[in-house]
PDB file of N, CA and C in Angstrom:
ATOM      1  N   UNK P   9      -2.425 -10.336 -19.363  1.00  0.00           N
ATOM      2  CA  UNK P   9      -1.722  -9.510 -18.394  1.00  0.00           C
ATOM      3  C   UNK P   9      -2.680  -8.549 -17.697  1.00  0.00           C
ATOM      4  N   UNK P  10      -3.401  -7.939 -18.366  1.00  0.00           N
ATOM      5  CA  UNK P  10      -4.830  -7.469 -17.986  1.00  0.00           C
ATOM      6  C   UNK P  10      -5.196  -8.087 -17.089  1.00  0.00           C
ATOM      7  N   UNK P  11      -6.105  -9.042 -17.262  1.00  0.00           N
ATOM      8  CA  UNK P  11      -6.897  -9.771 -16.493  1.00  0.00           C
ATOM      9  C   UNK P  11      -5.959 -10.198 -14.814  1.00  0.00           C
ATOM     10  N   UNK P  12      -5.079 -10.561 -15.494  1.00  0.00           N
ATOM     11  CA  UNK P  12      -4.127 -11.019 -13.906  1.00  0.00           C
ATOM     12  C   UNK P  12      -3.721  -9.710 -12.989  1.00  0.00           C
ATOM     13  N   UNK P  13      -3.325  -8.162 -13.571  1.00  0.00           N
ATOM     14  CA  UNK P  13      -3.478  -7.013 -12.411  1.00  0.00           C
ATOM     15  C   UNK P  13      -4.907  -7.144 -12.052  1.00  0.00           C
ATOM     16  N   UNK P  14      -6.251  -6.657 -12.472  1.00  0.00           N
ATOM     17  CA  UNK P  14      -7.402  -6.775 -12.230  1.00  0.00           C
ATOM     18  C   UNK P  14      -7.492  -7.575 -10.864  1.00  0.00           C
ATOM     19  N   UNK P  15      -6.856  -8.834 -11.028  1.00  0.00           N
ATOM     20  CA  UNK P  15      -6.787  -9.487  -9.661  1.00  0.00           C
ATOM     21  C   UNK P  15      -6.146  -9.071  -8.703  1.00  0.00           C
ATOM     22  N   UNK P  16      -5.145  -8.977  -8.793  1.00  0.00           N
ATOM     23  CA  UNK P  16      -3.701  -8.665  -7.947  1.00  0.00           C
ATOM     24  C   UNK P  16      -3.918  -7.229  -7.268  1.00  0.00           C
ATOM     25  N   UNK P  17      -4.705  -6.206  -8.257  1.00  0.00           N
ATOM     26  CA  UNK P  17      -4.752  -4.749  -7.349  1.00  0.00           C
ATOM     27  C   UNK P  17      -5.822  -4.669  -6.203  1.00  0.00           C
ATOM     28  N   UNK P  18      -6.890  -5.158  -6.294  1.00  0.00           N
ATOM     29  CA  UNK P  18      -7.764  -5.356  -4.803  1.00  0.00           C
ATOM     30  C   UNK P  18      -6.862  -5.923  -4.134  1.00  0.00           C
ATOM     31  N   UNK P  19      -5.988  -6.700  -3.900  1.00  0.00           N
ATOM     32  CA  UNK P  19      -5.169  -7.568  -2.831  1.00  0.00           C
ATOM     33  C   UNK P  19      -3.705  -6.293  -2.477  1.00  0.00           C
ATOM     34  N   UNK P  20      -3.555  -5.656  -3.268  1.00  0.00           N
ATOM     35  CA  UNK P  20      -2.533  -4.965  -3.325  1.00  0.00           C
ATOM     36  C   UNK P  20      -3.233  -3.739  -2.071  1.00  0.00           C
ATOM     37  N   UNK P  21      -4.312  -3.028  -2.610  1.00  0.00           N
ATOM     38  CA  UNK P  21      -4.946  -2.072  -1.768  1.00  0.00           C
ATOM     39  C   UNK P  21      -5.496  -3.225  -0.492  1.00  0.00           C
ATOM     40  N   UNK P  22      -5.130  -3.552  -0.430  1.00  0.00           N
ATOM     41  CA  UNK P  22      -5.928  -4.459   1.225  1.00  0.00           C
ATOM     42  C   UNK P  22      -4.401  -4.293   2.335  1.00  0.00           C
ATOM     43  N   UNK P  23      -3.373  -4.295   1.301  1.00  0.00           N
ATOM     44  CA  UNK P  23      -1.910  -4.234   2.308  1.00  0.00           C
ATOM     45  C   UNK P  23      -1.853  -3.658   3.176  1.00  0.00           C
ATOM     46  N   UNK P  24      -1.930  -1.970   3.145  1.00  0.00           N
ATOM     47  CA  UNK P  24      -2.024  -0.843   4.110  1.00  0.00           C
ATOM     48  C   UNK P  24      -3.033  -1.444   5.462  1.00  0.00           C
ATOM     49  N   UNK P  25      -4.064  -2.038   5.008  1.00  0.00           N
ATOM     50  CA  UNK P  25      -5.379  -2.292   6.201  1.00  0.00           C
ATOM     51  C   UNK P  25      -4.846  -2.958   6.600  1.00  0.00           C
ATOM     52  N   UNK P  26      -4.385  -4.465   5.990  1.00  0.00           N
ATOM     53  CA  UNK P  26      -3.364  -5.670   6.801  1.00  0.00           C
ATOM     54  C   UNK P  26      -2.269  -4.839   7.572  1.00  0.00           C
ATOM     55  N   UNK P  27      -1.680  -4.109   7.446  1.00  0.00           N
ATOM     56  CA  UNK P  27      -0.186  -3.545   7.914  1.00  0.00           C
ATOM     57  C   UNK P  27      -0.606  -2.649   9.198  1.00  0.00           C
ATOM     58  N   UNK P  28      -1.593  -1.629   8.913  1.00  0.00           N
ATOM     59  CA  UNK P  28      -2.504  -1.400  10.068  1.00  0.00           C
ATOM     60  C   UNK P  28      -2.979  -1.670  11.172  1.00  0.00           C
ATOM     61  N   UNK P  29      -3.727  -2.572  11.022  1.00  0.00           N
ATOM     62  CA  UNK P  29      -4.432  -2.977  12.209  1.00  0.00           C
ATOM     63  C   UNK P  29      -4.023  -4.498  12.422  1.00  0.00           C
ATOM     64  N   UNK P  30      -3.518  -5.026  11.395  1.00  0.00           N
ATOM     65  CA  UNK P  30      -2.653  -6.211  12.582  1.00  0.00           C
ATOM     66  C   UNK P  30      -1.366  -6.846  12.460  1.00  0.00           C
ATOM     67  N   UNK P  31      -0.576  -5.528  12.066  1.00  0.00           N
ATOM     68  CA  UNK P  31       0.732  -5.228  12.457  1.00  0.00           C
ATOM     69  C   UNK P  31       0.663  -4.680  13.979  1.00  0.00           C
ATOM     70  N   UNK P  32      -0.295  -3.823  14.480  1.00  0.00           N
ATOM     71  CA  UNK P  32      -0.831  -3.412  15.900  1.00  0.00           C
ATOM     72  C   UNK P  32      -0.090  -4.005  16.928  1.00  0.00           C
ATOM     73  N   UNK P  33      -0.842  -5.236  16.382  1.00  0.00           N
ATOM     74  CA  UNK P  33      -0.825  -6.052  17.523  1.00  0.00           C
ATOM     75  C   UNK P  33       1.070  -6.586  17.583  1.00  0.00           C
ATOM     76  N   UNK P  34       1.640  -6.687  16.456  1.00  0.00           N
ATOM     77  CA  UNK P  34       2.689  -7.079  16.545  1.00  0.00           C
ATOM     78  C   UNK P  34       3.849  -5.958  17.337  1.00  0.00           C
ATOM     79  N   UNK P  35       3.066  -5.043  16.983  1.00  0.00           N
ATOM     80  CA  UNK P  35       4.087  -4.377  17.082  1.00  0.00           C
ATOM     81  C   UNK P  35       3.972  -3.345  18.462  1.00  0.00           C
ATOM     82  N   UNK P  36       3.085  -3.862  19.085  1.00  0.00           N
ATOM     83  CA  UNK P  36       2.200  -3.460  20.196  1.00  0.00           C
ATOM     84  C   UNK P  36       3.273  -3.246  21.448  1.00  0.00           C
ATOM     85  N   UNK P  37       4.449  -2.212  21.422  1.00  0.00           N
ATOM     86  CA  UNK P  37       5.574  -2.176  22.783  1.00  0.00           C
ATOM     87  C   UNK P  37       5.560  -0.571  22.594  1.00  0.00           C
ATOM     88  N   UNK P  38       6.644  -0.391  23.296  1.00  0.00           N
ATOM     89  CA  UNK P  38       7.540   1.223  23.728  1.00  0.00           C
ATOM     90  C   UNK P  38       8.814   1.085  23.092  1.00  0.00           C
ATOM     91  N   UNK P  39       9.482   0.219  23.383  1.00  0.00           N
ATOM     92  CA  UNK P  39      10.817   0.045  22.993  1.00  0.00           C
ATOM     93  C   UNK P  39      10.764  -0.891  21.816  1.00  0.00           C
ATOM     94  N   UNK P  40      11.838  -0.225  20.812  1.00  0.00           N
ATOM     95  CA  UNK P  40      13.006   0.939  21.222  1.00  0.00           C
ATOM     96  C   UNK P  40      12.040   1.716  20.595  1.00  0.00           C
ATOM     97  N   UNK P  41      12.390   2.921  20.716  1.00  0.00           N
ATOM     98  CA  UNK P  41      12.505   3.957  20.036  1.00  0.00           C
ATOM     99  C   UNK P  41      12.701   4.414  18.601  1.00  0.00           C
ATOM    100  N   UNK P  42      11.979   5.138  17.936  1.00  0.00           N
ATOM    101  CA  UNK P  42      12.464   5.236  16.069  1.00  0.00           C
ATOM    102  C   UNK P  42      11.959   6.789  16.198  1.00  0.00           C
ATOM    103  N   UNK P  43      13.376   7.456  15.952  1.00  0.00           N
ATOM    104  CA  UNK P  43      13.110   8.683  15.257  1.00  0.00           C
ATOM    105  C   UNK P  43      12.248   9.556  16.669  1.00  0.00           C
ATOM    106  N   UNK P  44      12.624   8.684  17.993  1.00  0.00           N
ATOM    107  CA  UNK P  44      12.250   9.464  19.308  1.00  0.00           C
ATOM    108  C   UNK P  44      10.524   9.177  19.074  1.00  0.00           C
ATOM    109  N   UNK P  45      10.468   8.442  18.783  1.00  0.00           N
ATOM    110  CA  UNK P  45       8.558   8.000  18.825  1.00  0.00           C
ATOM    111  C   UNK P  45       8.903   6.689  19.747  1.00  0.00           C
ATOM    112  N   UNK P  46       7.593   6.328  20.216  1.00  0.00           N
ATOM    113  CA  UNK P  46       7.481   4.520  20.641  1.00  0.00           C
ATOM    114  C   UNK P  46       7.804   3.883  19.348  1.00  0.00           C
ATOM    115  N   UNK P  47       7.627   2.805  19.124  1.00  0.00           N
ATOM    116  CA  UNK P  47       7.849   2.254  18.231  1.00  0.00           C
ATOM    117  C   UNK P  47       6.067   1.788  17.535  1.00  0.00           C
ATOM    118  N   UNK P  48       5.245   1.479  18.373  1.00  0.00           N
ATOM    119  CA  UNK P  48       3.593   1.577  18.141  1.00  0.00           C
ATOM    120  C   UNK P  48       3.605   2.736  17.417  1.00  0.00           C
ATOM    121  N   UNK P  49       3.828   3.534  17.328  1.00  0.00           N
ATOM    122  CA  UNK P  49       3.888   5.248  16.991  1.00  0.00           C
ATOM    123  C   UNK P  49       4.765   5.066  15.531  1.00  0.00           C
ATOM    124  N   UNK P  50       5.682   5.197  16.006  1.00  0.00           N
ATOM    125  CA  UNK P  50       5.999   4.806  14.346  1.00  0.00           C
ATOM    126  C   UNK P  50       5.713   3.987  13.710  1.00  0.00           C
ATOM    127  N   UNK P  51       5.244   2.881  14.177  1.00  0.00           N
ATOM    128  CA  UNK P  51       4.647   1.829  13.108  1.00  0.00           C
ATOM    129  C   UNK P  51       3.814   2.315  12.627  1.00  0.00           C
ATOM    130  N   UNK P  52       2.802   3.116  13.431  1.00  0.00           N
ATOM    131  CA  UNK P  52       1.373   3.528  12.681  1.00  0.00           C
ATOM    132  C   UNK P  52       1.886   4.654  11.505  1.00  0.00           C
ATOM    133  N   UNK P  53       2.777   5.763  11.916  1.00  0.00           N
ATOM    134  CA  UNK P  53       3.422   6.680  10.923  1.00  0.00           C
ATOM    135  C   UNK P  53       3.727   6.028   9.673  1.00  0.00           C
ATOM    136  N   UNK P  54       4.859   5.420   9.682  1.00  0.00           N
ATOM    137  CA  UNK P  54       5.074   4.347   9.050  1.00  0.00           C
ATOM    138  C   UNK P  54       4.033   4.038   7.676  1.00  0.00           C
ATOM    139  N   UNK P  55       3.003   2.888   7.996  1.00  0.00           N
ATOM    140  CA  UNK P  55       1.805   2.720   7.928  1.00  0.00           C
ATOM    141  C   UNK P  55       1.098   4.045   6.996  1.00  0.00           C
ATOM    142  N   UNK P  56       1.003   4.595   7.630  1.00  0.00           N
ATOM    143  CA  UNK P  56       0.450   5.788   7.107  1.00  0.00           C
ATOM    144  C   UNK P  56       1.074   6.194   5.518  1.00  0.00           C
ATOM    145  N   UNK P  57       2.524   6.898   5.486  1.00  0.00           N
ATOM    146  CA  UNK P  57       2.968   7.128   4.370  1.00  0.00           C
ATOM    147  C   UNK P  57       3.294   5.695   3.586  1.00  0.00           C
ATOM    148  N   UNK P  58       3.400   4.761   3.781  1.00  0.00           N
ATOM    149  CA  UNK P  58       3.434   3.045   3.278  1.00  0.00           C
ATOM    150  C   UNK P  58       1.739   3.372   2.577  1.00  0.00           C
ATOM    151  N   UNK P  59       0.665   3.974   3.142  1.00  0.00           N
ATOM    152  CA  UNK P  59      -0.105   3.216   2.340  1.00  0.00           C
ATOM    153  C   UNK P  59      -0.586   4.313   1.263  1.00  0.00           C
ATOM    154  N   UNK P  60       0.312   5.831   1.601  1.00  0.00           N
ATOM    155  CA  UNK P  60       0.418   6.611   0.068  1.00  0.00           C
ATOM    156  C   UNK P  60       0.941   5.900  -1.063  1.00  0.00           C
ATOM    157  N   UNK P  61       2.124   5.527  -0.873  1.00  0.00           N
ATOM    158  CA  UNK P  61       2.803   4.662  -1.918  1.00  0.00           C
ATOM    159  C   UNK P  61       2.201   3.420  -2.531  1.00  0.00           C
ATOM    160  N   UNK P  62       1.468   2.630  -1.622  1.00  0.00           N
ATOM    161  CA  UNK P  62       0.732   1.732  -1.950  1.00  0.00           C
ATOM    162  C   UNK P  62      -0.307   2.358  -3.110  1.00  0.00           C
ATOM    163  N   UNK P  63      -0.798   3.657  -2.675  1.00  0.00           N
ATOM    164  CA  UNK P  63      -2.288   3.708  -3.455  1.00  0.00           C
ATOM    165  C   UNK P  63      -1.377   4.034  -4.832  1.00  0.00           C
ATOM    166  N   UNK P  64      -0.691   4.654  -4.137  1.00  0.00           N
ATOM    167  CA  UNK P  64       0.146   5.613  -6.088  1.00  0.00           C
ATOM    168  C   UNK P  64       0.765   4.164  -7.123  1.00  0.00           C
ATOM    169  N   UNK P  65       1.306   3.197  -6.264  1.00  0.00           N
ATOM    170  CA  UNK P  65       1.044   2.112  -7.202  1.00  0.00           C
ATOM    171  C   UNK P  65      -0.168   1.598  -7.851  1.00  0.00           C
ATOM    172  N   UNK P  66      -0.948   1.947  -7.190  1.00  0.00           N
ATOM    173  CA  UNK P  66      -2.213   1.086  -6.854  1.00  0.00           C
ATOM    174  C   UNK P  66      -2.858   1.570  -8.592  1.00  0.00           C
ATOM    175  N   UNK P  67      -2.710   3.184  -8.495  1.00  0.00           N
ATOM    176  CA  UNK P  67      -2.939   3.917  -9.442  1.00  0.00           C
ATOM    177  C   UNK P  67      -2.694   3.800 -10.376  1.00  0.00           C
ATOM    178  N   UNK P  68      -1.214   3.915 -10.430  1.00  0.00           N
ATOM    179  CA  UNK P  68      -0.049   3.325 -11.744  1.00  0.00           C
ATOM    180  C   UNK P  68      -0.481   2.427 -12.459  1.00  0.00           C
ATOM    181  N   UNK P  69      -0.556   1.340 -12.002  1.00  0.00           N
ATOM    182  CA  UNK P  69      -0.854  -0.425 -12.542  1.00  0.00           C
ATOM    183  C   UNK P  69      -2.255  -0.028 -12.934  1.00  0.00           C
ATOM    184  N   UNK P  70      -3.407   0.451 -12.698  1.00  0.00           N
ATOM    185  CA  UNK P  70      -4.764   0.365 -12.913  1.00  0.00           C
ATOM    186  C   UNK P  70      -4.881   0.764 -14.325  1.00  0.00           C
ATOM    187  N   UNK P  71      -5.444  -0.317 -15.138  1.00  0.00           N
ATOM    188  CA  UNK P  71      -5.181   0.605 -16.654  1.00  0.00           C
ATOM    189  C   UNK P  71      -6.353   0.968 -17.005  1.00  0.00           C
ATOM    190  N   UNK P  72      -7.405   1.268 -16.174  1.00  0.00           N
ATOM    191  CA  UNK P  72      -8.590   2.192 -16.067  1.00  0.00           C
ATOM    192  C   UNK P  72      -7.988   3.615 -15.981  1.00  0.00           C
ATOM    193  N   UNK P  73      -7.152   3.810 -15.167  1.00  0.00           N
ATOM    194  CA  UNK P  73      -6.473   5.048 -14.911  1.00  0.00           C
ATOM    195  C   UNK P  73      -5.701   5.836 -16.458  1.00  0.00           C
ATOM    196  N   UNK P  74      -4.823   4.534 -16.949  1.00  0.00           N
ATOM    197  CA  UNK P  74      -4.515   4.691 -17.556  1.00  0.00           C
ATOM    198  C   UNK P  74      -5.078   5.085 -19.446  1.00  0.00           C
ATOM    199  N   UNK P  75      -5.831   4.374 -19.719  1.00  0.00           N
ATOM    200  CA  UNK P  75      -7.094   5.050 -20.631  1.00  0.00           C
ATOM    201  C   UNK P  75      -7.505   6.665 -20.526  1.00  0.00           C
ATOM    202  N   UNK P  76      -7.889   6.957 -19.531  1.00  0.00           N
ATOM    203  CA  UNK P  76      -8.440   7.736 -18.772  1.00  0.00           C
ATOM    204  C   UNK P  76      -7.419   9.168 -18.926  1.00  0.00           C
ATOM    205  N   UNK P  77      -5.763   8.809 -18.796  1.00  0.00           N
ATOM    206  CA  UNK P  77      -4.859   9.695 -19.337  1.00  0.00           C
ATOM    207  C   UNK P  77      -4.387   9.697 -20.787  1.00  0.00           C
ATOM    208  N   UNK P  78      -5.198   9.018 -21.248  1.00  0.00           N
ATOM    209  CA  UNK P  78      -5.070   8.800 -23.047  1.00  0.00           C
ATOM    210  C   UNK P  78      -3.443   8.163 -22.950  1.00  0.00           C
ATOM    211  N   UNK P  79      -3.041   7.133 -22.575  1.00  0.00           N
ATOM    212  CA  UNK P  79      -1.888   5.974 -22.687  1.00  0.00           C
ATOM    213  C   UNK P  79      -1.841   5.175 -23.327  1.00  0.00           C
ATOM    214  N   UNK P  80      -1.016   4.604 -23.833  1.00  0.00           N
ATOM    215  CA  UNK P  80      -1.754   2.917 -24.586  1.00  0.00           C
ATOM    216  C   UNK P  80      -1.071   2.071 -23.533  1.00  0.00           C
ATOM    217  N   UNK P  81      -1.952   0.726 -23.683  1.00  0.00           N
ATOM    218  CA  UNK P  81      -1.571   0.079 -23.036  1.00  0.00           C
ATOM    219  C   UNK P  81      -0.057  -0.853 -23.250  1.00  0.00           C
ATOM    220  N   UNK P  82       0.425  -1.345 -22.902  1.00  0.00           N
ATOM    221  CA  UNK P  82       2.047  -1.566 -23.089  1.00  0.00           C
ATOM    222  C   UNK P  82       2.339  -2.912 -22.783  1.00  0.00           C
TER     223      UNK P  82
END
């Protein structure tokens, strides 16, 4: 189970960059509107707090982290 996060969390932290810069392009208009932004605008917002959550998982799952707070592993 180890070994298989080890894999999975580099791909996990790459999401935010994928969602970023080429969601961009997808999402590349004015209309409609979210929350009175363009919608480019909120995607990037969006984006932004999406890739806090990402890292705080990112964190969670890392059982380097976890050692590190004296945890056992589970």
């Amino acid at each position: 189970m180890r070994e298989r996060r080890g894999r999975v969390l580099p791909w996990l932290g790459a999401v935010p960059f994928v969602g970023i810069l080429g969601g961009g392009f997808l999402a590349n208009r004015v209309d409609p509107y979210v929350l009175g932004m363009p919608f480019l605008l909120f995607w990037s917002v969006l984006w932004v707090v999406g890739s806090s959550v990402v890292m705080a998982v990112v964190y969670r799952l890392d059982p380097r982290n976890r050692e590190e707070r004296g945890e056992e592993e589970r």
